[in-house]
Structure formats: structure tokens, C-alpha cells
């Protein structure tokens, strides 16, 4: 059966330990122009404010930025949740930041970003959980699916640290469990 | 469909958020209608989850009937997570670039808008004290919530939080140790009461009230992020009307005046951090 790819309004990606090489590979393999905004929530050192965007930018085919509060979401960008803030999406297609309590010892929390993306984009969202060392994200990706979005989890067998993808698979039935190469192929496939 | 998901977890929809805001406004006057939906909705869900309240109608009924319960709601719904010397590079720039400018003035009036439990006020006081400027400063610290203001006024900080504060202070490169300004009392640390002398704490709701006077510096960091763009613009114009030309506005590291209605009234000059100088009325 051949089905037309869903027109996604956004792709939200969560990961922590071990996800950096995967993210780098994804960003360097996207075919441009890439029309779907990427929203990245990656666990990072809490009080190290700079350096991460630069590191991700080196090989990226699209521009990587840390969004300011209420910044508009545009295609062609990868938005990285800033250190020590939670990143959410408002219904008017812009970001909001918050300094609320940590979730699963994390700020930014993947659960928070995923839940708010799910609420805002419903079935027009693709949620992706990559390699990671804690369970943050498991609740969020379940919500993404419950709101009607598509979910994709990196194959725990391939993940450097499998706790996060394993928890995501245990929390809900993902639409896809892919290796990093297949994730890249999928992301390029839906950009049409 | 509002208010339900295929999972059995509580999710409240946009119309229910509006219902709650309306009920709060009718009974108590507080206006949450222009809070950022994403975080306000999350705070409501969190509150209901923690209080084991399963429907919005029950929440509204309890709030209307019970003012004590509402006050607790108000405290929980607003975000009061804060640190001393958060973003140490911001405070270094305040010390190295802004204080010398302010020090040229005979008296310095500062407004901490949305001061929460007081950590940024204490940060300011310690910085001013280290610069020898405490005597010429008057600080007004305001918050929507009277309980939180009492905490700020008490000068007490949970001892568990001091490790992070101390770490931030170290990267601020202060000229002492943070413990020098605090005295241990059981599980809390009390700030030297002499430091608090220039401060007046008062209730003020940014969503409903305007300017409270003229200031040399308004500091409002990580407060407006909980507001939508409309309310941000209103609050920024309140700040602008509280500042004479040449006075300063400091906002959070990830906030921006870009795209706001007051942008043309302020310039960043040679500040790298989010410190703006008022340039025109």
C-alpha cells in the first residue's frame, strides 16, 4: 500500500546521553530546503549556557538556534531548548520558555516539550526519542501519540544508552522503531 | 473534544483554562486570561493532579467557596523556582558595566517586579554591598502573591538551595563567600538583616496594576515568560512609563524586546546581556 506522507508541521526530538552523535548525523544528512521545523530537547549541563549550539552547528545543514521566549517558529531551523529552561509551544506557532521545577531531574524536560508540542500540533507532529540515560520523554511521547501524532523511537539495540528509548517503548506503542540511518531516511522522506 | 484523551490522564483544554480564569476573575479579581497558555495549562494540570482533583468544575467550586484554598492555589499556580546569581554572566555585567553608571547618581531607585521568594533581591543586595553602594539605594520588591512576599521579607533560604547559590556566586566571582552574608538557623539560612534595610516589599499584580513610581532600574527576569504577547506588551509599557530617559530595564537571558511595542524606546548599547537603556519616551 502506498500512502502519502502526512504533512507534519513540526518534528520534536528528545535525547540525552549518547544522542549527540545521532543528532549531529541527522542534522548533517537532512536534504535542504528542509521545510519542517525541528524542535530539539536534549539534556545538557545545566549551567553551561554556550557552546552546544556551536557544536551542533558545525556539520548541520540547517540553522541551529536557541529560541528566545515567544520567538516565532519557522521552517528551515532546528530550535534547541536553552539550558536551564523548559521549552514549550504556544498555539500561535511560537515558543514559550519557563523556569518551572525540574521534571525527572531535567530542565529542559523532554516530557514538557513533547506534551506541549502534542497539544499544539496534534496529528501534524512527529515525535522522536533517541538514545538517553533517563526516563524523561517516556510520558511525553505517549502524550504525542495520544494527541494523534506519529511517534518514532531509536532502536534500543542501536542506542548507545538504551534507558530512554526502552522507557519510551514501554510507555506506549510507537509507530516506528528505527536505526539512526532509517530515522534519517524517514525524515528526508517526509520532507516532500 | 475538550478535556479528555484516550489515556486516563488529566488533560485540560483551552476552553476549560478559560473557564477557570473567568471564575478566578469573577471571585477574586486576579486576571490570568493573558498568561501563556502552555505553562498556565501545565500549572493547572499539575495543581489538580497534586490535589487529586479530577474535574475542572470541582476545582472551580472549591476555589469559589474557600479563600484559603484559593490562596494556596495562587501560590502553586505561579512559578516560584528561582536561584541567587542565576546566569552569573548577567550579574557580572550588572556589576562591571551597569553599577558604575548608576553610581554616578545621587540616589538609586530599583524595582524588582515579580520578586518571588527574593533570591534576585538578595543577589542585588549582596552585589551592591560589595560595590559599597548599599546606602544610596532604595529597592521596591513586588509580587502577586502575599505568601511568597512574606518568605522574601523573612530573608530565609532553605539550606538545601545554598549549594547551587554558592556555585552561582563562585562563577559571579564575588569578593567574599556567600556564607559570609548568611547565618544558619536549623535547616534554613538567614540573610544578614542589615542587607534588607533598603528594601520595601509590596503586593503588586503586573496583570492588573500599572506603574508604582519612577525608577533608575527595573529588573524583571523570567517573569514575563509566563505571560502571552499582549500582556508582555502591557507590562513592558508599565516598565517604560516607570523609567525616565537614561534609566535601565533588565530582563531574562532568554527574553527579548524584539517584536514588542516598546522596542523603539530602548537600546542595548554596549551591553552583551539583556540590559536595556531607555532612549526615548
XYZ file of C-alpha atoms in Angstrom:
473
model
C 0.000 0.000 0.000
C 1.337 3.396 -0.915
C 0.231 6.208 1.375
C 1.004 9.854 1.042
C 3.326 11.139 3.750
C 1.495 13.147 6.420
C 2.148 16.874 6.210
C 3.953 17.452 9.509
C 4.066 20.920 10.983
C 6.940 20.085 13.308
C 9.328 17.357 14.379
C 10.233 17.168 18.038
C 13.329 15.208 19.029
C 14.381 14.216 22.544
C 17.576 12.620 23.748
C 20.288 12.699 26.346
C 23.460 10.694 26.857
C 24.651 9.132 23.612
C 22.303 11.150 21.409
C 24.773 13.833 20.378
C 26.392 11.814 17.530
C 22.936 10.778 16.277
C 21.637 14.361 16.284
C 24.794 15.539 14.532
C 24.335 12.857 11.880
C 20.665 13.752 11.437
C 21.405 17.469 11.070
C 24.188 16.816 8.550
C 22.033 14.439 6.491
C 18.860 16.476 6.049
C 18.224 17.422 2.443
C 17.692 21.159 2.076
C 15.499 23.029 1.834
C 14.143 21.222 4.868
C 10.610 22.528 5.289
C 9.647 21.144 8.686
C 10.917 22.937 11.807
C 12.897 20.729 14.179
C 12.484 21.203 17.925
C 15.306 19.635 19.913
C 15.116 18.926 23.609
C 18.424 17.437 24.673
C 19.656 17.050 28.210
C 22.707 19.158 28.755
C 24.829 20.601 31.511
C 22.579 22.897 33.463
C 24.757 25.927 33.903
C 26.770 25.792 30.728
C 24.990 28.328 28.589
C 27.034 28.412 25.425
C 28.866 26.021 23.150
C 26.149 23.493 22.413
C 24.575 25.410 19.527
C 28.023 25.941 18.047
C 28.870 22.243 18.388
C 25.617 21.192 16.719
C 26.007 23.819 14.002
C 29.369 22.647 12.710
C 28.003 19.963 10.424
C 24.339 20.938 10.321
C 22.622 21.613 7.001
C 20.037 23.789 8.711
C 20.458 26.656 11.133
C 20.536 25.705 14.824
C 19.300 28.345 17.283
C 18.228 28.618 20.892
C 14.847 30.335 20.763
C 14.002 33.365 22.846
C 10.725 33.439 24.722
C 7.808 33.979 22.269
C 10.053 33.573 19.210
C 8.143 32.521 16.081
C 8.704 29.000 14.756
C 9.865 28.895 11.140
C 10.811 26.162 8.674
C 14.483 25.671 7.971
C 15.526 25.932 11.599
C 16.415 23.492 14.345
C 15.430 25.016 17.673
C 17.386 23.824 20.673
C 15.860 24.059 24.159
C 18.098 26.508 26.081
C 19.990 25.409 29.185
C 18.049 25.655 32.449
C 14.693 26.445 30.770
C 11.765 24.278 29.759
C 10.717 24.804 26.143
C 7.008 24.795 25.196
C 4.960 25.627 22.142
C 2.062 28.080 22.125
C -0.954 27.740 19.847
C 0.101 30.821 17.863
C 3.128 28.966 16.455
C 5.696 30.456 18.779
C 7.754 29.252 21.719
C 7.423 29.907 25.422
C 10.148 29.306 27.961
C 9.712 28.508 31.619
C 11.777 28.011 34.739
C 9.338 25.613 36.382
C 10.515 22.755 38.609
C 12.730 20.125 37.032
C 10.986 17.048 35.648
C 12.859 13.757 36.030
C 15.822 15.818 37.276
C 15.815 17.645 33.963
C 15.370 21.230 32.796
C 14.810 21.301 29.862
C 12.498 18.342 30.216
C 11.638 16.222 27.178
C 8.255 15.355 28.711
C 7.306 19.032 28.879
C 8.406 19.881 25.343
C 6.756 16.775 23.871
C 3.475 17.263 25.736
C 3.154 20.878 24.649
C 4.076 20.022 21.037
C 1.483 17.244 21.082
C -1.179 19.594 22.401
C -0.373 22.275 19.818
C 0.208 20.168 16.686
C -1.973 17.082 17.312
C -1.701 14.722 14.287
C 0.663 17.114 12.495
C 3.538 16.209 14.804
C 6.325 13.670 14.597
C 7.924 12.820 17.947
C 11.337 11.149 18.039
C 13.086 9.691 21.094
C 16.785 8.922 20.787
C 19.456 7.375 22.984
C 19.389 8.554 26.578
C 20.115 7.757 30.186
C 16.846 8.511 31.962
C 13.106 8.086 31.603
C 12.314 11.695 30.757
C 10.437 11.616 27.445
C 8.535 8.362 28.024
C 5.478 10.220 29.310
C 5.785 12.946 26.669
C 5.960 10.630 23.689
C 2.954 8.706 24.937
C 1.078 12.015 25.017
C 2.217 12.835 21.461
C 0.651 9.581 20.264
C -2.486 10.128 22.348
C -2.961 13.559 20.738
C -2.825 11.863 17.336
C 0.814 12.425 16.411
C 3.273 9.933 14.942
C 5.977 8.507 17.185
C 9.385 7.140 16.367
C 11.909 5.635 18.767
C 15.541 4.873 18.073
C 16.127 1.125 18.224
C 17.387 0.416 21.777
C 19.691 -2.235 20.308
C 21.485 0.521 18.409
C 21.262 3.243 21.062
C 24.432 3.988 22.993
C 22.399 4.304 26.189
C 19.100 2.437 25.957
C 17.212 3.598 29.082
C 15.333 6.411 27.340
C 14.249 4.581 24.164
C 13.373 1.479 26.178
C 11.197 3.543 28.542
C 9.549 5.209 25.524
C 8.704 1.821 24.030
C 7.382 0.562 27.356
C 5.183 3.638 27.830
C 3.346 3.316 24.525
C 3.329 1.528 21.171
C 5.454 3.677 18.846
C 4.593 3.899 15.149
C 8.197 3.168 14.259
C 11.334 1.751 15.889
C 14.225 2.647 13.609
C 18.004 2.664 13.485
C 19.600 6.109 13.150
C 20.083 5.614 9.395
C 16.425 4.721 8.953
C 15.450 7.743 11.055
C 17.391 9.962 8.648
C 15.785 8.307 5.607
C 12.353 8.793 7.174
C 12.988 12.459 7.974
C 14.042 13.064 4.372
C 11.084 11.087 3.050
C 8.532 13.230 4.859
C 10.123 16.462 3.614
C 8.291 16.485 0.318
C -13.086 17.345 22.189
C -12.096 19.177 25.337
C -10.806 17.669 28.487
C -10.171 14.106 27.545
C -7.643 11.882 25.892
C -7.586 8.217 25.114
C -5.309 7.792 28.108
C -6.865 8.151 31.555
C -4.622 11.085 32.468
C -5.987 14.505 33.186
C -5.678 16.927 30.308
C -7.484 20.219 30.308
C -8.300 22.026 27.118
C -8.305 25.658 26.084
C -11.963 26.269 26.906
C -11.524 24.801 30.397
C -8.496 27.009 31.019
C -10.694 29.970 30.073
C -13.456 28.771 32.410
C -11.010 28.666 35.305
C -9.591 32.126 34.509
C -13.099 33.546 34.327
C -14.120 32.018 37.662
C -10.960 33.318 39.354
C -11.514 36.781 37.948
C -15.162 36.906 38.985
C -14.488 35.718 42.540
C -11.114 37.205 43.358
C -10.242 39.737 40.652
C -6.937 38.160 39.593
C -6.585 38.098 35.819
C -4.938 35.014 34.342
C -6.596 35.387 30.950
C -3.382 36.614 29.336
C -0.991 34.128 30.872
C 0.943 31.982 28.381
C -1.351 29.058 27.675
C 1.354 26.383 27.627
C 2.688 26.965 31.121
C -0.601 28.090 32.694
C -2.361 24.950 31.461
C 0.521 22.847 32.784
C 0.385 24.566 36.188
C -3.363 23.912 36.382
C -2.926 20.242 35.475
C -0.118 19.900 37.974
C -2.155 21.521 40.731
C -5.181 19.320 40.059
C -3.005 16.215 39.930
C -1.293 17.019 43.241
C -4.604 17.919 44.891
C -6.271 14.850 43.381
C -8.978 16.993 41.821
C -10.397 15.189 38.820
C -12.612 17.805 37.225
C -12.442 21.496 36.455
C -15.917 22.021 37.925
C -14.786 20.649 41.293
C -11.698 22.873 41.200
C -13.778 25.966 40.460
C -16.310 25.159 43.168
C -13.628 24.704 45.811
C -11.859 27.907 44.834
C -15.028 29.967 44.988
C -16.073 28.541 48.368
C -12.720 28.570 50.107
C -10.463 31.667 50.051
C -7.716 29.810 51.966
C -7.732 27.132 49.309
C -7.631 29.829 46.633
C -4.605 31.466 48.231
C -2.855 28.112 48.160
C -3.879 27.741 44.504
C -2.435 31.168 43.730
C 0.899 30.220 45.289
C 1.090 26.903 43.451
C -0.054 28.195 40.084
C 2.608 30.887 39.874
C 6.144 29.645 39.322
C 8.431 30.345 42.247
C 11.550 28.480 41.198
C 14.451 30.876 41.471
C 18.175 30.952 42.261
C 20.623 33.509 43.577
C 23.064 34.732 40.923
C 21.228 32.775 38.205
C 23.145 33.416 34.944
C 26.318 34.634 36.614
C 27.467 36.368 33.416
C 24.402 38.621 33.650
C 25.271 39.608 37.212
C 28.929 40.148 36.321
C 27.845 42.555 33.610
C 25.480 44.288 36.025
C 28.388 44.748 38.421
C 31.044 45.695 35.900
C 29.081 47.841 33.448
C 25.791 48.981 34.973
C 26.743 49.750 38.589
C 29.425 52.288 37.608
C 26.773 54.116 35.557
C 24.205 54.029 38.357
C 26.816 55.077 40.896
C 27.023 58.487 39.213
C 23.551 59.183 40.564
C 22.913 60.637 43.974
C 20.165 58.154 44.797
C 19.266 54.910 43.025
C 15.752 53.506 42.919
C 15.275 49.906 41.821
C 12.097 47.923 41.165
C 12.255 44.124 41.325
C 8.999 43.189 39.583
C 7.842 39.643 40.337
C 10.443 39.058 43.029
C 9.081 35.666 44.124
C 10.869 34.352 47.237
C 13.507 37.068 46.985
C 16.608 35.365 45.602
C 17.285 38.024 42.963
C 16.692 40.797 45.506
C 19.290 39.191 47.794
C 21.610 38.848 44.808
C 21.241 42.564 44.091
C 21.789 43.496 47.746
C 24.947 41.431 48.033
C 26.282 42.848 44.789
C 25.503 46.417 45.883
C 27.036 45.805 49.270
C 30.239 44.505 47.693
C 30.302 47.620 45.488
C 29.827 49.850 48.563
C 26.585 51.247 47.123
C 24.010 49.904 49.533
C 23.492 53.228 51.312
C 22.302 55.134 48.278
C 19.815 52.524 47.087
C 16.072 52.156 47.623
C 14.558 48.906 46.403
C 10.890 48.102 45.877
C 10.289 44.377 45.514
C 6.846 43.298 44.359
C 4.991 40.067 43.722
C 1.419 38.977 43.031
C 1.451 36.602 45.989
C 1.483 37.744 49.621
C 2.726 34.400 50.995
C 5.740 34.415 48.711
C 6.439 38.040 49.668
C 6.491 37.029 53.330
C 9.147 34.447 52.515
C 11.170 37.067 50.645
C 10.798 39.525 53.519
C 11.890 36.953 56.096
C 15.329 36.691 54.493
C 15.249 32.939 54.891
C 16.501 30.442 52.322
C 16.249 26.668 52.514
C 19.764 25.453 53.358
C 19.466 22.803 50.627
C 19.351 25.533 48.000
C 22.584 27.113 49.166
C 24.872 24.736 47.330
C 23.545 25.906 43.950
C 23.521 29.545 45.093
C 27.094 29.221 46.272
C 28.092 27.685 42.960
C 26.474 30.554 41.058
C 28.151 33.077 43.364
C 31.517 31.468 42.671
C 31.108 31.961 38.930
C 29.920 35.511 39.617
C 33.383 35.938 41.157
C 32.143 37.824 44.197
C 34.758 39.174 46.556
C 33.758 37.068 49.541
C 31.931 33.823 50.277
C 28.151 33.624 50.105
C 28.034 32.138 53.602
C 29.540 35.418 54.821
C 26.104 37.032 54.284
C 24.035 34.294 55.904
C 23.558 32.802 59.327
C 22.444 29.206 59.738
C 19.190 28.582 61.616
C 18.390 24.867 61.670
C 17.588 23.930 58.082
C 17.465 27.459 56.799
C 19.911 30.260 56.190
C 19.007 33.808 57.204
C 20.429 36.717 55.268
C 22.055 39.474 57.325
C 19.050 41.713 58.205
C 21.173 44.819 57.660
C 21.245 43.963 53.966
C 17.452 44.047 53.779
C 17.150 47.599 55.155
C 16.830 49.372 51.777
C 14.032 47.049 50.632
C 10.268 47.577 50.726
C 8.189 44.545 49.849
C 4.734 45.126 48.470
C 1.941 43.250 46.711
C 1.564 44.171 43.061
C -0.092 42.310 40.209
C 1.569 43.068 36.873
C -1.505 41.822 35.017
C -3.818 44.372 36.651
C -1.778 47.238 38.046
C 0.349 49.878 36.394
C 3.447 51.797 37.378
C 4.336 52.315 41.035
C 6.625 55.287 40.514
C 9.826 56.321 38.815
C 12.931 54.114 38.919
C 16.529 54.106 37.754
C 16.399 50.380 37.120
C 13.548 47.936 36.668
C 14.555 44.316 36.949
C 12.099 41.698 35.777
C 13.720 38.419 34.822
C 11.915 35.209 33.916
C 8.536 36.615 34.951
C 7.098 37.827 31.655
C 7.812 34.417 30.112
C 4.618 33.272 31.850
C 2.571 35.920 30.001
C 1.297 35.972 26.437
C 2.494 38.609 23.975
C -0.379 41.012 24.723
C 0.285 41.035 28.439
C 4.032 41.259 27.853
C 3.456 44.422 25.841
C 1.262 45.909 28.544
C 3.774 45.096 31.299
C 6.650 46.446 29.226
C 4.795 49.707 28.729
C 4.255 49.855 32.504
C 8.009 49.453 32.949
C 8.721 52.014 30.275
C 6.480 54.559 31.965
C 8.347 53.913 35.232
C 11.678 54.790 33.633
C 12.977 58.225 32.700
C 15.212 58.534 29.672
C 18.653 57.147 30.546
C 17.278 54.650 33.073
C 17.552 50.897 32.695
C 15.489 47.751 32.190
C 16.925 44.275 32.820
C 15.100 41.194 31.527
C 15.830 37.467 31.482
C 18.642 35.941 29.468
C 16.265 34.269 27.011
C 13.786 37.132 26.793
C 13.874 39.803 24.122
C 12.339 43.190 23.345
C 12.391 42.282 19.636
C 8.869 42.231 18.304
C 7.459 44.101 21.307
C 5.774 47.515 21.214
C 8.437 49.199 23.379
C 11.413 48.104 21.296
C 11.947 51.568 19.785
C 12.125 53.137 23.260
C 15.120 51.101 24.387
C 18.644 50.369 23.196
C 21.103 47.776 24.345
C 24.146 49.975 23.811
C 27.264 48.006 24.550
C 25.620 45.594 26.953
C 26.063 41.982 25.925
C 23.494 40.752 28.422
C 19.815 41.711 28.421
C 20.207 45.148 29.963
C 18.472 47.947 28.061
C 18.752 51.722 28.361
C 15.687 53.827 27.827
C 16.437 56.156 24.927
C 13.125 57.853 24.157
C 9.646 58.355 25.573
